[in-house]
mmCIF file of C-alpha atoms and ligand atoms in Angstrom:
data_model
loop_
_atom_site.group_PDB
_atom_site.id
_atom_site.type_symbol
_atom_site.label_atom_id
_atom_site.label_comp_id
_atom_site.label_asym_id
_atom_site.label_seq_id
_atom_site.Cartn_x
_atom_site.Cartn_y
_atom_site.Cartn_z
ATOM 1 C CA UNK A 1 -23.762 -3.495 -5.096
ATOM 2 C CA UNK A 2 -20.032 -4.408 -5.575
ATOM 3 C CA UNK A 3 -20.372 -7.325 -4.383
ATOM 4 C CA UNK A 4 -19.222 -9.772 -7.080
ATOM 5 C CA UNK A 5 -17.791 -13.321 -5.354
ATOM 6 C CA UNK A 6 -18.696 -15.118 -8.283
ATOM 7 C CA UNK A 7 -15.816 -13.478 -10.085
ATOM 8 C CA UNK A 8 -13.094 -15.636 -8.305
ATOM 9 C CA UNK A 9 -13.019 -18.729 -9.690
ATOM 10 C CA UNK A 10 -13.217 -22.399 -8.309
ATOM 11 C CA UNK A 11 -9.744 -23.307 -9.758
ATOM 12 C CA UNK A 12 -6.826 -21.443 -11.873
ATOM 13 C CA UNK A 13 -4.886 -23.378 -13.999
ATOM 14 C CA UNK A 14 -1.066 -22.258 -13.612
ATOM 15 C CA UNK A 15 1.057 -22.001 -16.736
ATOM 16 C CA UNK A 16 4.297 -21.251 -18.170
ATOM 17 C CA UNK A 17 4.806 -18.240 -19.703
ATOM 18 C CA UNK A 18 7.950 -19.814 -21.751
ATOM 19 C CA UNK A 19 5.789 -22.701 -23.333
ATOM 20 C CA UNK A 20 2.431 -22.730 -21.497
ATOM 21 C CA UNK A 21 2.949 -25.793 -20.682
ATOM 22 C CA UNK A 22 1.685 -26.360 -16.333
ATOM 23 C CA UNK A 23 3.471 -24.918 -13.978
ATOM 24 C CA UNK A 24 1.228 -25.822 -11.659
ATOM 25 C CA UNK A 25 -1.527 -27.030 -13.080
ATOM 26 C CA UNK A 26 -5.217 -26.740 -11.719
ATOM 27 C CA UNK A 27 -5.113 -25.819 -8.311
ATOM 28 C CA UNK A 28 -8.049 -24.667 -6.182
ATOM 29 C CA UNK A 29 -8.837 -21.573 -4.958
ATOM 30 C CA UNK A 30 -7.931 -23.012 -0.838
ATOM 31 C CA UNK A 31 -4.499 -23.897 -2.083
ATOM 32 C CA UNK A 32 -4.016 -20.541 -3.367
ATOM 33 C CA UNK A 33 -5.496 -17.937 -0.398
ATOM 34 C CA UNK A 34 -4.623 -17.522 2.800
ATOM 35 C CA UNK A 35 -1.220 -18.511 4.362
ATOM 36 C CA UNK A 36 -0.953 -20.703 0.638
ATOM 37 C CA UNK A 37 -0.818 -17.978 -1.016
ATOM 38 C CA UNK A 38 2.692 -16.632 -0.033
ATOM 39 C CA UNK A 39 3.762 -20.199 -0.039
ATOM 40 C CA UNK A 40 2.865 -20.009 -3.940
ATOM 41 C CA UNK A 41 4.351 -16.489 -4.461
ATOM 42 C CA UNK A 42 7.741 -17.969 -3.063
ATOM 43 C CA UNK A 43 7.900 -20.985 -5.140
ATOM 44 C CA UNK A 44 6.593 -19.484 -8.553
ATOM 45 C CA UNK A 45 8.070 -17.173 -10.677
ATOM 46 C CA UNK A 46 5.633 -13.937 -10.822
ATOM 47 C CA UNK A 47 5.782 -13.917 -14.318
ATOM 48 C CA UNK A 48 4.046 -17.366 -14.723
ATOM 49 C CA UNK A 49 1.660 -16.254 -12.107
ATOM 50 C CA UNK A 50 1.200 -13.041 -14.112
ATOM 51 C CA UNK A 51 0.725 -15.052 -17.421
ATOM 52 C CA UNK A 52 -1.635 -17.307 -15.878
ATOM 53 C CA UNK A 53 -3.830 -14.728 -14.668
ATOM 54 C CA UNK A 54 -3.377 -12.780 -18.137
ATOM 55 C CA UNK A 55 -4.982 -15.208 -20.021
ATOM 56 C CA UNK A 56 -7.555 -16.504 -17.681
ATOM 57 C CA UNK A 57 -11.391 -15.546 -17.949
ATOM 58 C CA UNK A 58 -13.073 -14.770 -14.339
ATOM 59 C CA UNK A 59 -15.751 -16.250 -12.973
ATOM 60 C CA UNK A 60 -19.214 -14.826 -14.780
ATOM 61 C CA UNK A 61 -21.331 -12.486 -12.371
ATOM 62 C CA UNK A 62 -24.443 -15.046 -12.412
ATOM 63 C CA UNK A 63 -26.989 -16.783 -10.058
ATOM 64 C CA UNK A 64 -25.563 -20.462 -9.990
ATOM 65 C CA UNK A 65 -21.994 -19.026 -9.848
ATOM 66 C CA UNK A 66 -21.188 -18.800 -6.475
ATOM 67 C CA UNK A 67 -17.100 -19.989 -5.636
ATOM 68 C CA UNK A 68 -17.070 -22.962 -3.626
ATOM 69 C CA UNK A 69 -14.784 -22.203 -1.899
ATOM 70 C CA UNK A 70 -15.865 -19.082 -0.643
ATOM 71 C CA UNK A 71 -19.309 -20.835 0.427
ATOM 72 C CA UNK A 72 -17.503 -22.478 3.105
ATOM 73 C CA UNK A 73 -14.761 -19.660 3.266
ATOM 74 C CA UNK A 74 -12.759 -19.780 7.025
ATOM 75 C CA UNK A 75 -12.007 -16.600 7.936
ATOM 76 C CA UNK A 76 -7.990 -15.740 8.380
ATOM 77 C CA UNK A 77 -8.381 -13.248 11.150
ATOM 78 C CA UNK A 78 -11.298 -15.205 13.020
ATOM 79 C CA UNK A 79 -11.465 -18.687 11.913
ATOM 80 C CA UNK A 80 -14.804 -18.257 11.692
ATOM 81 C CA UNK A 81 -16.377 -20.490 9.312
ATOM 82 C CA UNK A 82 -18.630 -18.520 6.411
ATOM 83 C CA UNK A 83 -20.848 -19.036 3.627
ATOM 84 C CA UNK A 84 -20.040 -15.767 1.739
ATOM 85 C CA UNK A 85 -23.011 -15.993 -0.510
ATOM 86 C CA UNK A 86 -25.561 -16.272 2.168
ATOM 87 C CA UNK A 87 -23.404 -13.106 4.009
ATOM 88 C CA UNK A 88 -23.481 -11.096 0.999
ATOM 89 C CA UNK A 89 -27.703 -11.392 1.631
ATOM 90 C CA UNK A 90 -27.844 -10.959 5.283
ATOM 91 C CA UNK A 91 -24.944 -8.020 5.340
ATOM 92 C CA UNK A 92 -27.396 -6.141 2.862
ATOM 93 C CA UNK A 93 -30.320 -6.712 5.200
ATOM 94 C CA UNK A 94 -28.792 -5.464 7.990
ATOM 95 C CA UNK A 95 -27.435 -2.840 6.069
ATOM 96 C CA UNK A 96 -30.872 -1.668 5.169
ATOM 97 C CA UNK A 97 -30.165 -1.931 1.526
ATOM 98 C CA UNK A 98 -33.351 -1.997 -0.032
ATOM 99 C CA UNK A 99 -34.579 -4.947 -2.071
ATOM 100 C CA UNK A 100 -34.363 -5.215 -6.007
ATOM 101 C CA UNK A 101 -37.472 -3.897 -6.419
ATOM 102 C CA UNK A 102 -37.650 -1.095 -4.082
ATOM 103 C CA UNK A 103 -34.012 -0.453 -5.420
ATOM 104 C CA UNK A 104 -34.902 -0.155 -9.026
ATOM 105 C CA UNK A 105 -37.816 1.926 -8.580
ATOM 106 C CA UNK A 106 -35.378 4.456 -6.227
ATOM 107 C CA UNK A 107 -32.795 4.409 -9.228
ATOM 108 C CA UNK A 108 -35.794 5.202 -11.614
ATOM 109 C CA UNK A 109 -35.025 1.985 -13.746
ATOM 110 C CA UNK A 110 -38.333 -0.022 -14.602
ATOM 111 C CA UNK A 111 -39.445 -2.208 -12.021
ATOM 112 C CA UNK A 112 -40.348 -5.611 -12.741
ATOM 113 C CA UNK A 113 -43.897 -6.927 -11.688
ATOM 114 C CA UNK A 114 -42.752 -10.964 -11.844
ATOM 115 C CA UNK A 115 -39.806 -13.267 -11.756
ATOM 116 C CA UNK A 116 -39.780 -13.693 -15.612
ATOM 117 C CA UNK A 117 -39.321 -9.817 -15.659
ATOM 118 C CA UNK A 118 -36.245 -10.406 -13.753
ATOM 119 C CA UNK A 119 -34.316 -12.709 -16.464
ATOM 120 C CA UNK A 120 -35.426 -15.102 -19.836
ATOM 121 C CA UNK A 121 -33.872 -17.568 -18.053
ATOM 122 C CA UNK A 122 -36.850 -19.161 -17.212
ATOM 123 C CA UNK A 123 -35.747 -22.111 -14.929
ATOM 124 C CA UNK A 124 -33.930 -18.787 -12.704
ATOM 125 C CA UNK A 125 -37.384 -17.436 -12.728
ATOM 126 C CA UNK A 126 -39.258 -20.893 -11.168
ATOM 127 C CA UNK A 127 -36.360 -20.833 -8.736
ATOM 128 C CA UNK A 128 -36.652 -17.177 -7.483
ATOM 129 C CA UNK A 129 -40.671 -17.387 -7.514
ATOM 130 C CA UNK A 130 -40.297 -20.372 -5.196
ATOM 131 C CA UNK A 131 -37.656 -19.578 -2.985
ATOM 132 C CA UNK A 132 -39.302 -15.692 -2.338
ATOM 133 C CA UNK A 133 -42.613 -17.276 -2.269
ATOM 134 C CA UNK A 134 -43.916 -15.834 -4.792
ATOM 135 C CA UNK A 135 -43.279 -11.819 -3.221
ATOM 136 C CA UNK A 136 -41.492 -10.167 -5.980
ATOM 137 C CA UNK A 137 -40.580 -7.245 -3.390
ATOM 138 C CA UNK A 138 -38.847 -9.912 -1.204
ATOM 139 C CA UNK A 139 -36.531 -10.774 -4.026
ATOM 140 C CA UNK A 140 -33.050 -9.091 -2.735
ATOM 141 C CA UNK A 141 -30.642 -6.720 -4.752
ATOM 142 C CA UNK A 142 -27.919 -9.304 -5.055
ATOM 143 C CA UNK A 143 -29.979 -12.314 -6.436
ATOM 144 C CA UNK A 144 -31.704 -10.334 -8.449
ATOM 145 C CA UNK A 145 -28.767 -8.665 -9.819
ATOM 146 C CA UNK A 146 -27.165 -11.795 -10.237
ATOM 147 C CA UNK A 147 -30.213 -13.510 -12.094
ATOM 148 C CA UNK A 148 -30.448 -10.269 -14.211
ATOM 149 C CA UNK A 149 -29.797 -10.622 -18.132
ATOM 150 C CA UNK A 150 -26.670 -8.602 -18.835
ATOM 151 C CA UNK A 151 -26.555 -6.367 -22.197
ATOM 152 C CA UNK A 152 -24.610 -7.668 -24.687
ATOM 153 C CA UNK A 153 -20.764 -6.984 -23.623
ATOM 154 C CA UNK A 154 -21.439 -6.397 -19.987
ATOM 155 C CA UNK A 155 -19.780 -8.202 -17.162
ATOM 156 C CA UNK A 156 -22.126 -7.437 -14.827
ATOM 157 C CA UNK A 157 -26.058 -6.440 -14.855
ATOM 158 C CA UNK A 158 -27.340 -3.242 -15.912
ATOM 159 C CA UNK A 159 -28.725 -1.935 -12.229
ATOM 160 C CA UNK A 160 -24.993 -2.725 -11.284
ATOM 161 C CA UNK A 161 -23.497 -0.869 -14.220
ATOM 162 C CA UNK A 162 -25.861 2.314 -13.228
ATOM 163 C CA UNK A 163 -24.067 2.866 -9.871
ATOM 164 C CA UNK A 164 -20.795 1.972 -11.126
ATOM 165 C CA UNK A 165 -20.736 4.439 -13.235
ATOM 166 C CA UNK A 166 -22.326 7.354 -11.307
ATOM 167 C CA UNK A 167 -20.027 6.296 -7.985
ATOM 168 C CA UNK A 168 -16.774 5.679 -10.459
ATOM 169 C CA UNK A 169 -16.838 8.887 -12.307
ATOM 170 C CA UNK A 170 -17.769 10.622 -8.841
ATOM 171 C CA UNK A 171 -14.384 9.435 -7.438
ATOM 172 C CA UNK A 172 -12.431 10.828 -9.713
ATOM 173 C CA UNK A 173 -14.007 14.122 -9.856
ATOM 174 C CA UNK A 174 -13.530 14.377 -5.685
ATOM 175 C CA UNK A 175 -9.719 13.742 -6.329
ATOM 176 C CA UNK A 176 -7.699 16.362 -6.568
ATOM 177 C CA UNK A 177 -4.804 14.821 -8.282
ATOM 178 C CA UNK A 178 -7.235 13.758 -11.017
ATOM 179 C CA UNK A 179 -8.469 16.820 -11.498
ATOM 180 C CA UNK A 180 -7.247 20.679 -10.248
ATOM 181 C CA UNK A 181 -4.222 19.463 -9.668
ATOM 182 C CA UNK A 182 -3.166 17.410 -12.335
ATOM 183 C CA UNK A 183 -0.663 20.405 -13.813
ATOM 184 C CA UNK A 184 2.873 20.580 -14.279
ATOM 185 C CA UNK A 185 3.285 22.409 -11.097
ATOM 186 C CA UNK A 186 2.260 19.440 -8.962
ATOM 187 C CA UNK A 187 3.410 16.483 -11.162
ATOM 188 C CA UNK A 188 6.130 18.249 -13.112
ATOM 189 C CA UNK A 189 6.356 18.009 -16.836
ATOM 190 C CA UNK A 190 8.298 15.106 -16.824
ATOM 191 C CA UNK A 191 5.598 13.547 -14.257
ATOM 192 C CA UNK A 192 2.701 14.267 -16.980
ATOM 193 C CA UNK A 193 4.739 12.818 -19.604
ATOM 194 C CA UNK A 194 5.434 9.607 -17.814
ATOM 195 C CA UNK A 195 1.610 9.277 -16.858
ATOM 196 C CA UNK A 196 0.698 10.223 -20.598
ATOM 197 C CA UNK A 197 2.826 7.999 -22.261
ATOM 198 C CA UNK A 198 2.153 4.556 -19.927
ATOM 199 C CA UNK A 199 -0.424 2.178 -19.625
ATOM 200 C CA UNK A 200 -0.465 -0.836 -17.788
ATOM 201 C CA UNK A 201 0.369 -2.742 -20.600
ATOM 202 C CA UNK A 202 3.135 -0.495 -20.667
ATOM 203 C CA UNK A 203 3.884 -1.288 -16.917
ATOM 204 C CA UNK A 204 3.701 -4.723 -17.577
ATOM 205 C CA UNK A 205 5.692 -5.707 -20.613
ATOM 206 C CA UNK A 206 8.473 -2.624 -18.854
ATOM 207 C CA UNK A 207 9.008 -5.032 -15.527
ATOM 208 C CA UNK A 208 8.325 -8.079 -17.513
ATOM 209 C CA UNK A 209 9.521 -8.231 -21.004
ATOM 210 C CA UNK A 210 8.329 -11.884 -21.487
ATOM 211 C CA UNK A 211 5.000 -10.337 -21.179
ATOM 212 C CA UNK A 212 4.947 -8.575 -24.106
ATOM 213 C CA UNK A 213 4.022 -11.176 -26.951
ATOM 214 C CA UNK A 214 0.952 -11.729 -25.311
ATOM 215 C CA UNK A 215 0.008 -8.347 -22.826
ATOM 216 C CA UNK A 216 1.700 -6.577 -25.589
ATOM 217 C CA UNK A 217 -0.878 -7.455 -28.427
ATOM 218 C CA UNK A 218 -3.543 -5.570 -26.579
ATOM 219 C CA UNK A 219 -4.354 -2.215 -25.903
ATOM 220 C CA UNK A 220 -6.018 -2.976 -22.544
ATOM 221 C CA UNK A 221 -4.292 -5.293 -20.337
ATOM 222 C CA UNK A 222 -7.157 -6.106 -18.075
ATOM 223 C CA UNK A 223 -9.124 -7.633 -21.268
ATOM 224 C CA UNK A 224 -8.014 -11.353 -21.670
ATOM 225 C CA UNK A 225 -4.147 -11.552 -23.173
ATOM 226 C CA UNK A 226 -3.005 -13.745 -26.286
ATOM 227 C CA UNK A 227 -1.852 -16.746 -25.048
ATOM 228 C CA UNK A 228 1.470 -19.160 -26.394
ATOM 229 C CA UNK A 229 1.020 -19.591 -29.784
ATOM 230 C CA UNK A 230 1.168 -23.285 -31.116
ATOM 231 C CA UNK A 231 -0.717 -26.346 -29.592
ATOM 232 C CA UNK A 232 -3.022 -25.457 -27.129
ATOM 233 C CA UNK A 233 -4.057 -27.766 -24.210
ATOM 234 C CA UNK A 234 -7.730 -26.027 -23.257
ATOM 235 C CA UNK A 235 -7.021 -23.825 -20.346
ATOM 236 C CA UNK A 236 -9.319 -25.710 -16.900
ATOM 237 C CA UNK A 237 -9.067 -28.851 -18.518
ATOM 238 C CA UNK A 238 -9.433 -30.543 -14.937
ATOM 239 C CA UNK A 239 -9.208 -33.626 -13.712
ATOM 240 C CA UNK A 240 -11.767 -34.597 -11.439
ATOM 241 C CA UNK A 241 -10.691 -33.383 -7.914
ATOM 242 C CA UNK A 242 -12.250 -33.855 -4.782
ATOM 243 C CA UNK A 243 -15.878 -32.954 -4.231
ATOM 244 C CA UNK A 244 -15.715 -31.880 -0.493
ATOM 245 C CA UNK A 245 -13.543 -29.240 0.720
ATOM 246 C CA UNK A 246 -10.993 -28.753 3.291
ATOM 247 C CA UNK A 247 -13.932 -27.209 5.401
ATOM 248 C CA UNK A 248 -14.930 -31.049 5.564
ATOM 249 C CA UNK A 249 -11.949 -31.858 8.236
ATOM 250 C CA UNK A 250 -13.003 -29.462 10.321
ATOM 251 C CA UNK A 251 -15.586 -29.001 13.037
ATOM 252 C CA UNK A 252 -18.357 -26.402 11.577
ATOM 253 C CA UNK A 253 -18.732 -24.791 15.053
ATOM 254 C CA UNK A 254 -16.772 -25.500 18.524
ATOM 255 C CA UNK A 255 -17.032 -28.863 20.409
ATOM 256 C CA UNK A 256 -19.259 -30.492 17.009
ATOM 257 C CA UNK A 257 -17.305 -33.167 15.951
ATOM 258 C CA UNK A 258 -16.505 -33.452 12.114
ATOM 259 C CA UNK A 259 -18.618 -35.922 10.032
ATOM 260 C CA UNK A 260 -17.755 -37.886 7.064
ATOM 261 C CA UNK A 261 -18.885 -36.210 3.658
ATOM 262 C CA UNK A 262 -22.160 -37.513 1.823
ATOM 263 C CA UNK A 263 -22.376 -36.881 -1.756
ATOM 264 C CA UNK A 264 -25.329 -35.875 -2.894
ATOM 265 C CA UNK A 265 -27.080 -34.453 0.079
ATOM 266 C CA UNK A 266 -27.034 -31.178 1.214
ATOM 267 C CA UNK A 267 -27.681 -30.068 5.082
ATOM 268 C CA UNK A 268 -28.338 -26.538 5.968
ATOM 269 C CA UNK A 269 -27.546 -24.633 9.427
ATOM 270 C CA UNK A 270 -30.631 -23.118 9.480
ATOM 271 C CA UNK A 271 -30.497 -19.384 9.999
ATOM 272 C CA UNK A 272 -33.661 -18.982 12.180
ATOM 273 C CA UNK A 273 -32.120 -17.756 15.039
ATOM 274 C CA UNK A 274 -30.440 -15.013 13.184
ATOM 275 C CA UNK A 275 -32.431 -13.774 10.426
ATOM 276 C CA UNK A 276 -35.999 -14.991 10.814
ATOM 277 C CA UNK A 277 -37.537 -13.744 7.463
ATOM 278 C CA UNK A 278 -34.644 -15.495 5.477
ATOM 279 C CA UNK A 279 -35.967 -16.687 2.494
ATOM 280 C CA UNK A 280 -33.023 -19.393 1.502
ATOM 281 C CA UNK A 281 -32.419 -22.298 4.037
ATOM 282 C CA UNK A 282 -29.145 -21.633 5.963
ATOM 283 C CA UNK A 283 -25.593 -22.294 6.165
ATOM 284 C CA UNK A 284 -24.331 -25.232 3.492
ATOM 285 C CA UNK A 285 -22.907 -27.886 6.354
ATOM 286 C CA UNK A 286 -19.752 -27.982 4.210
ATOM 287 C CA UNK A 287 -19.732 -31.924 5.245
ATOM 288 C CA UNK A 288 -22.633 -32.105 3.028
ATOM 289 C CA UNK A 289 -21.419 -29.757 -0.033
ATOM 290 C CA UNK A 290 -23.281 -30.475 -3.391
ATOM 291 C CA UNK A 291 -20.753 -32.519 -5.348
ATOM 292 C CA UNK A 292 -21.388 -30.120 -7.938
ATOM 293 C CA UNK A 293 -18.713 -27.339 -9.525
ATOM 294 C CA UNK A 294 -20.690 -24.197 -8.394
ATOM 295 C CA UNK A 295 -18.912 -21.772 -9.918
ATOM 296 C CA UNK A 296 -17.642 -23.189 -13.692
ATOM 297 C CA UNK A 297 -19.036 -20.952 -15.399
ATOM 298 C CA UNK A 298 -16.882 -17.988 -17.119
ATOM 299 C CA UNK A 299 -16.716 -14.442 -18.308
ATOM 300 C CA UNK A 300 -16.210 -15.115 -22.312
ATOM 301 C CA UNK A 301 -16.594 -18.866 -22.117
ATOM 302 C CA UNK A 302 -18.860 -20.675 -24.433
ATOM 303 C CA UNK A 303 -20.533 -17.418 -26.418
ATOM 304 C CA UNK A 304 -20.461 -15.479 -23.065
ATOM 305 C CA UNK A 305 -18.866 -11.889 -24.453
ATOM 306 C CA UNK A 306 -16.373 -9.536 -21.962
ATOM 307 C CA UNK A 307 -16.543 -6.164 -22.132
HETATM 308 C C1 HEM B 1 -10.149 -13.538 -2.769
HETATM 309 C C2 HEM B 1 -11.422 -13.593 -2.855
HETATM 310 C C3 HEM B 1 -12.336 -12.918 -1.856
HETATM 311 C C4 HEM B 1 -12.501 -13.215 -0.549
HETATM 312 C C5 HEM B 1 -11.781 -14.288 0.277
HETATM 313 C C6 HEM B 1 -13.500 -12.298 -0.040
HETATM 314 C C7 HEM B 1 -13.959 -12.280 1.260
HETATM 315 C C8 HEM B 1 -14.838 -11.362 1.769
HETATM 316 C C9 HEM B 1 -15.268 -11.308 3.149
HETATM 317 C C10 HEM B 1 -14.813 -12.262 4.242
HETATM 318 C C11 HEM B 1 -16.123 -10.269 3.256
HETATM 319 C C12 HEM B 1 -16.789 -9.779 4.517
HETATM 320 C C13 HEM B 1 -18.099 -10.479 4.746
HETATM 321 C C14 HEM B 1 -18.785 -9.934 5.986
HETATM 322 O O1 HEM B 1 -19.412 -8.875 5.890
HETATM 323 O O2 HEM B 1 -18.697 -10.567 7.038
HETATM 324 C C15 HEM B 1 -16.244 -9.657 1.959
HETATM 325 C C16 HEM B 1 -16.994 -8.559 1.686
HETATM 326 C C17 HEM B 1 -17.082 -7.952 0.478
HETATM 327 N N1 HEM B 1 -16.515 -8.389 -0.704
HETATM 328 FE FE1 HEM B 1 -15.255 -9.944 -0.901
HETATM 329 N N2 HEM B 1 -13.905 -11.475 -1.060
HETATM 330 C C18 HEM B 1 -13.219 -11.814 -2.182
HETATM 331 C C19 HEM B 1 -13.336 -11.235 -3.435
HETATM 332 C C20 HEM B 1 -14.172 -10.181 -3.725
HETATM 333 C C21 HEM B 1 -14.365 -9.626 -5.052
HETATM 334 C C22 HEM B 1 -13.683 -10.130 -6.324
HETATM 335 C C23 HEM B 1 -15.250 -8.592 -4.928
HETATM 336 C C24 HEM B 1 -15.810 -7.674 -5.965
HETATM 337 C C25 HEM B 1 -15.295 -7.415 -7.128
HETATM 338 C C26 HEM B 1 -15.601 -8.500 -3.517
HETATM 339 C C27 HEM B 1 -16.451 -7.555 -3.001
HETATM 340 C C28 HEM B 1 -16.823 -7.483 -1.678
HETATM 341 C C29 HEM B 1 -17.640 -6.417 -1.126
HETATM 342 C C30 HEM B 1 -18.188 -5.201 -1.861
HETATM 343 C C31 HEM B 1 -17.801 -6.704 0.220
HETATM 344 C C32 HEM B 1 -18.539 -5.883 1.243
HETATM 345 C C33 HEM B 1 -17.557 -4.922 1.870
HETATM 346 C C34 HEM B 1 -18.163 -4.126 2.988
HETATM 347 O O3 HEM B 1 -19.138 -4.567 3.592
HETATM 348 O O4 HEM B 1 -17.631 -3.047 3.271
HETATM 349 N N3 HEM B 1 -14.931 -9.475 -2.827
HETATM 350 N N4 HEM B 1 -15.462 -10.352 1.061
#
């Protein structure tokens, strides 16, 4: 249900907070995570990185969406070489977590009888119809989710937003120090006050007072911040970087050798062994990655409204 990969995007695009000007510049998401990432912590200030993020949409909670980078995703503990979008299917399957359908009906939401149902987006709909041959009840919670048309101002789809809601209110009514004991005897007056009177814009612009011409003109720092007044250069305005990933230097499994990338043609590990029913055709062979951007799309780019 939480799972949302799509909202990491392909590439960030790394500005100043003095002038907006690059810091950085675009830089993909497997120069950024990982071992790179502390690498980029030490050599950046954190209020540029701050300011960057601030004023940077993420990814939009969609079918077509899917980070690149975490298609062919290696594993920091393991190594292990993953296509996170195909996990996010099997983990639910051998979770038990019952298709978008059968889910639906359990959460009393109206079930859809055909892939149009689903979304308007009707090319989504040929897609799904094909791929799940047809079976409506084969469609899985996360594609369907994903294919689902969001109500105006929502991030994510409506089934989504249901459970969200039910399991985020939940938590705080099970915590303690959200609820009996949030008094003055536990936090002390002057505890109350100081959670009363901040937010995290508050937070924000207090460790980082460059923050506040832009964090500062909002009331909720997690919606997008003002950016540098004056001339703008279009945040993600990328040059065209390499179509096949890192992943492509390396061998996909032990003792098979890498192989030179081919645009345009896309190989699957095919995941009969594992999951027989599978509906979608395997593993991407990163060697073979779509030269596509996957995942350009963006929460509140072109006419797409945040919440
Ligand atoms: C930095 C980017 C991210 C990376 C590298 C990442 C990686 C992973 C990995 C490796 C798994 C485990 C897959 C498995 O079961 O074998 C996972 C699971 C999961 N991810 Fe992410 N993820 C990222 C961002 C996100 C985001 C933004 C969300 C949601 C907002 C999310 C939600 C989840 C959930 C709900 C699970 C399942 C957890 C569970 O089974 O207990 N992840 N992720």
């Amino acid at each position: 249900m939480y799972r949302m990969h799509p909202l990491i995007p392909d590439d960030f695009d790394f500005r100043s907070v003095d002038t907006d000007e690059p810091t950085l510049g675009p830089t993909g998401f497997d120069q950024l995570a990982g071992p790179a990432g502390a690498e980029v912590l030490r050599t950046n200030r954190l209020v540029d990185l701050l300011y960057t993020f601030g004023t940077m949409n993420p990814g939009l909670v969609c079918l077509h969406n899917f980070p690149k980078h975490l298609q062919t995703f290696r594993r920091p503990d393991t190594g292990t070489l993953m296509d996170l979008s195909a996990t996010d299917i099997v983990r639910c399957r051998e979770l038990g977590v019952p298709r978008y359908t059968a889910f639906r009906k359990l959460m009393h939401l109206p079930v859809p009888k055909t892939f149009a149902d689903v979304t308007s987006n009707k090319q989504w709909a040929a897609e799904m119809h094909d791929v799940y041959n047809g079976d409506i009840d084969s469609l899985d919670l996360i594609p369907g989710m994903f294919a689902e048309d969001r109500p105006d101002g929502f991030a994510f789809s409506d089934t989504a937003f249901r459970i969200f809601i039910l399991m985020a209110s939940r938590r705080l009514n099970s915590d303690r120090f959200f609820t009996a004991h949030f008094t003055d005897e536990v936090y002390t007056p002057e505890g109350i006050k100081w959670i009363e009177n901040n937010t995290m814009v508050t937070v924000l612009t207090r460790h980082f007072p460059e923050l506040d011409p832009f964090v500062g003109a909002t009331t909720n720092a997690f919606a997008i911040w003002e950016r540098q007044a004056g001339e703008q250069t279009p945040l993600l305005a990328l040059p065209e970087h390499p179509r096949v990933l890192h992943a492509a230097v390396v061998p996909v499994a032990e003792g098979v050798p890498p192989r030179p990338a081919v645009d345009g043609t896309v190989e699957f590990r095919p995941y009969a062994e594992i999951c027989p029913d599978m509906p979608i055709k395997g593993l991407y062979l990163p060697t073979t990655f779509p030269p596509t951007d996957r995942a350009s799309k963006r929460l509140g780019a072109s006419g797409e409204k945040a919440s």
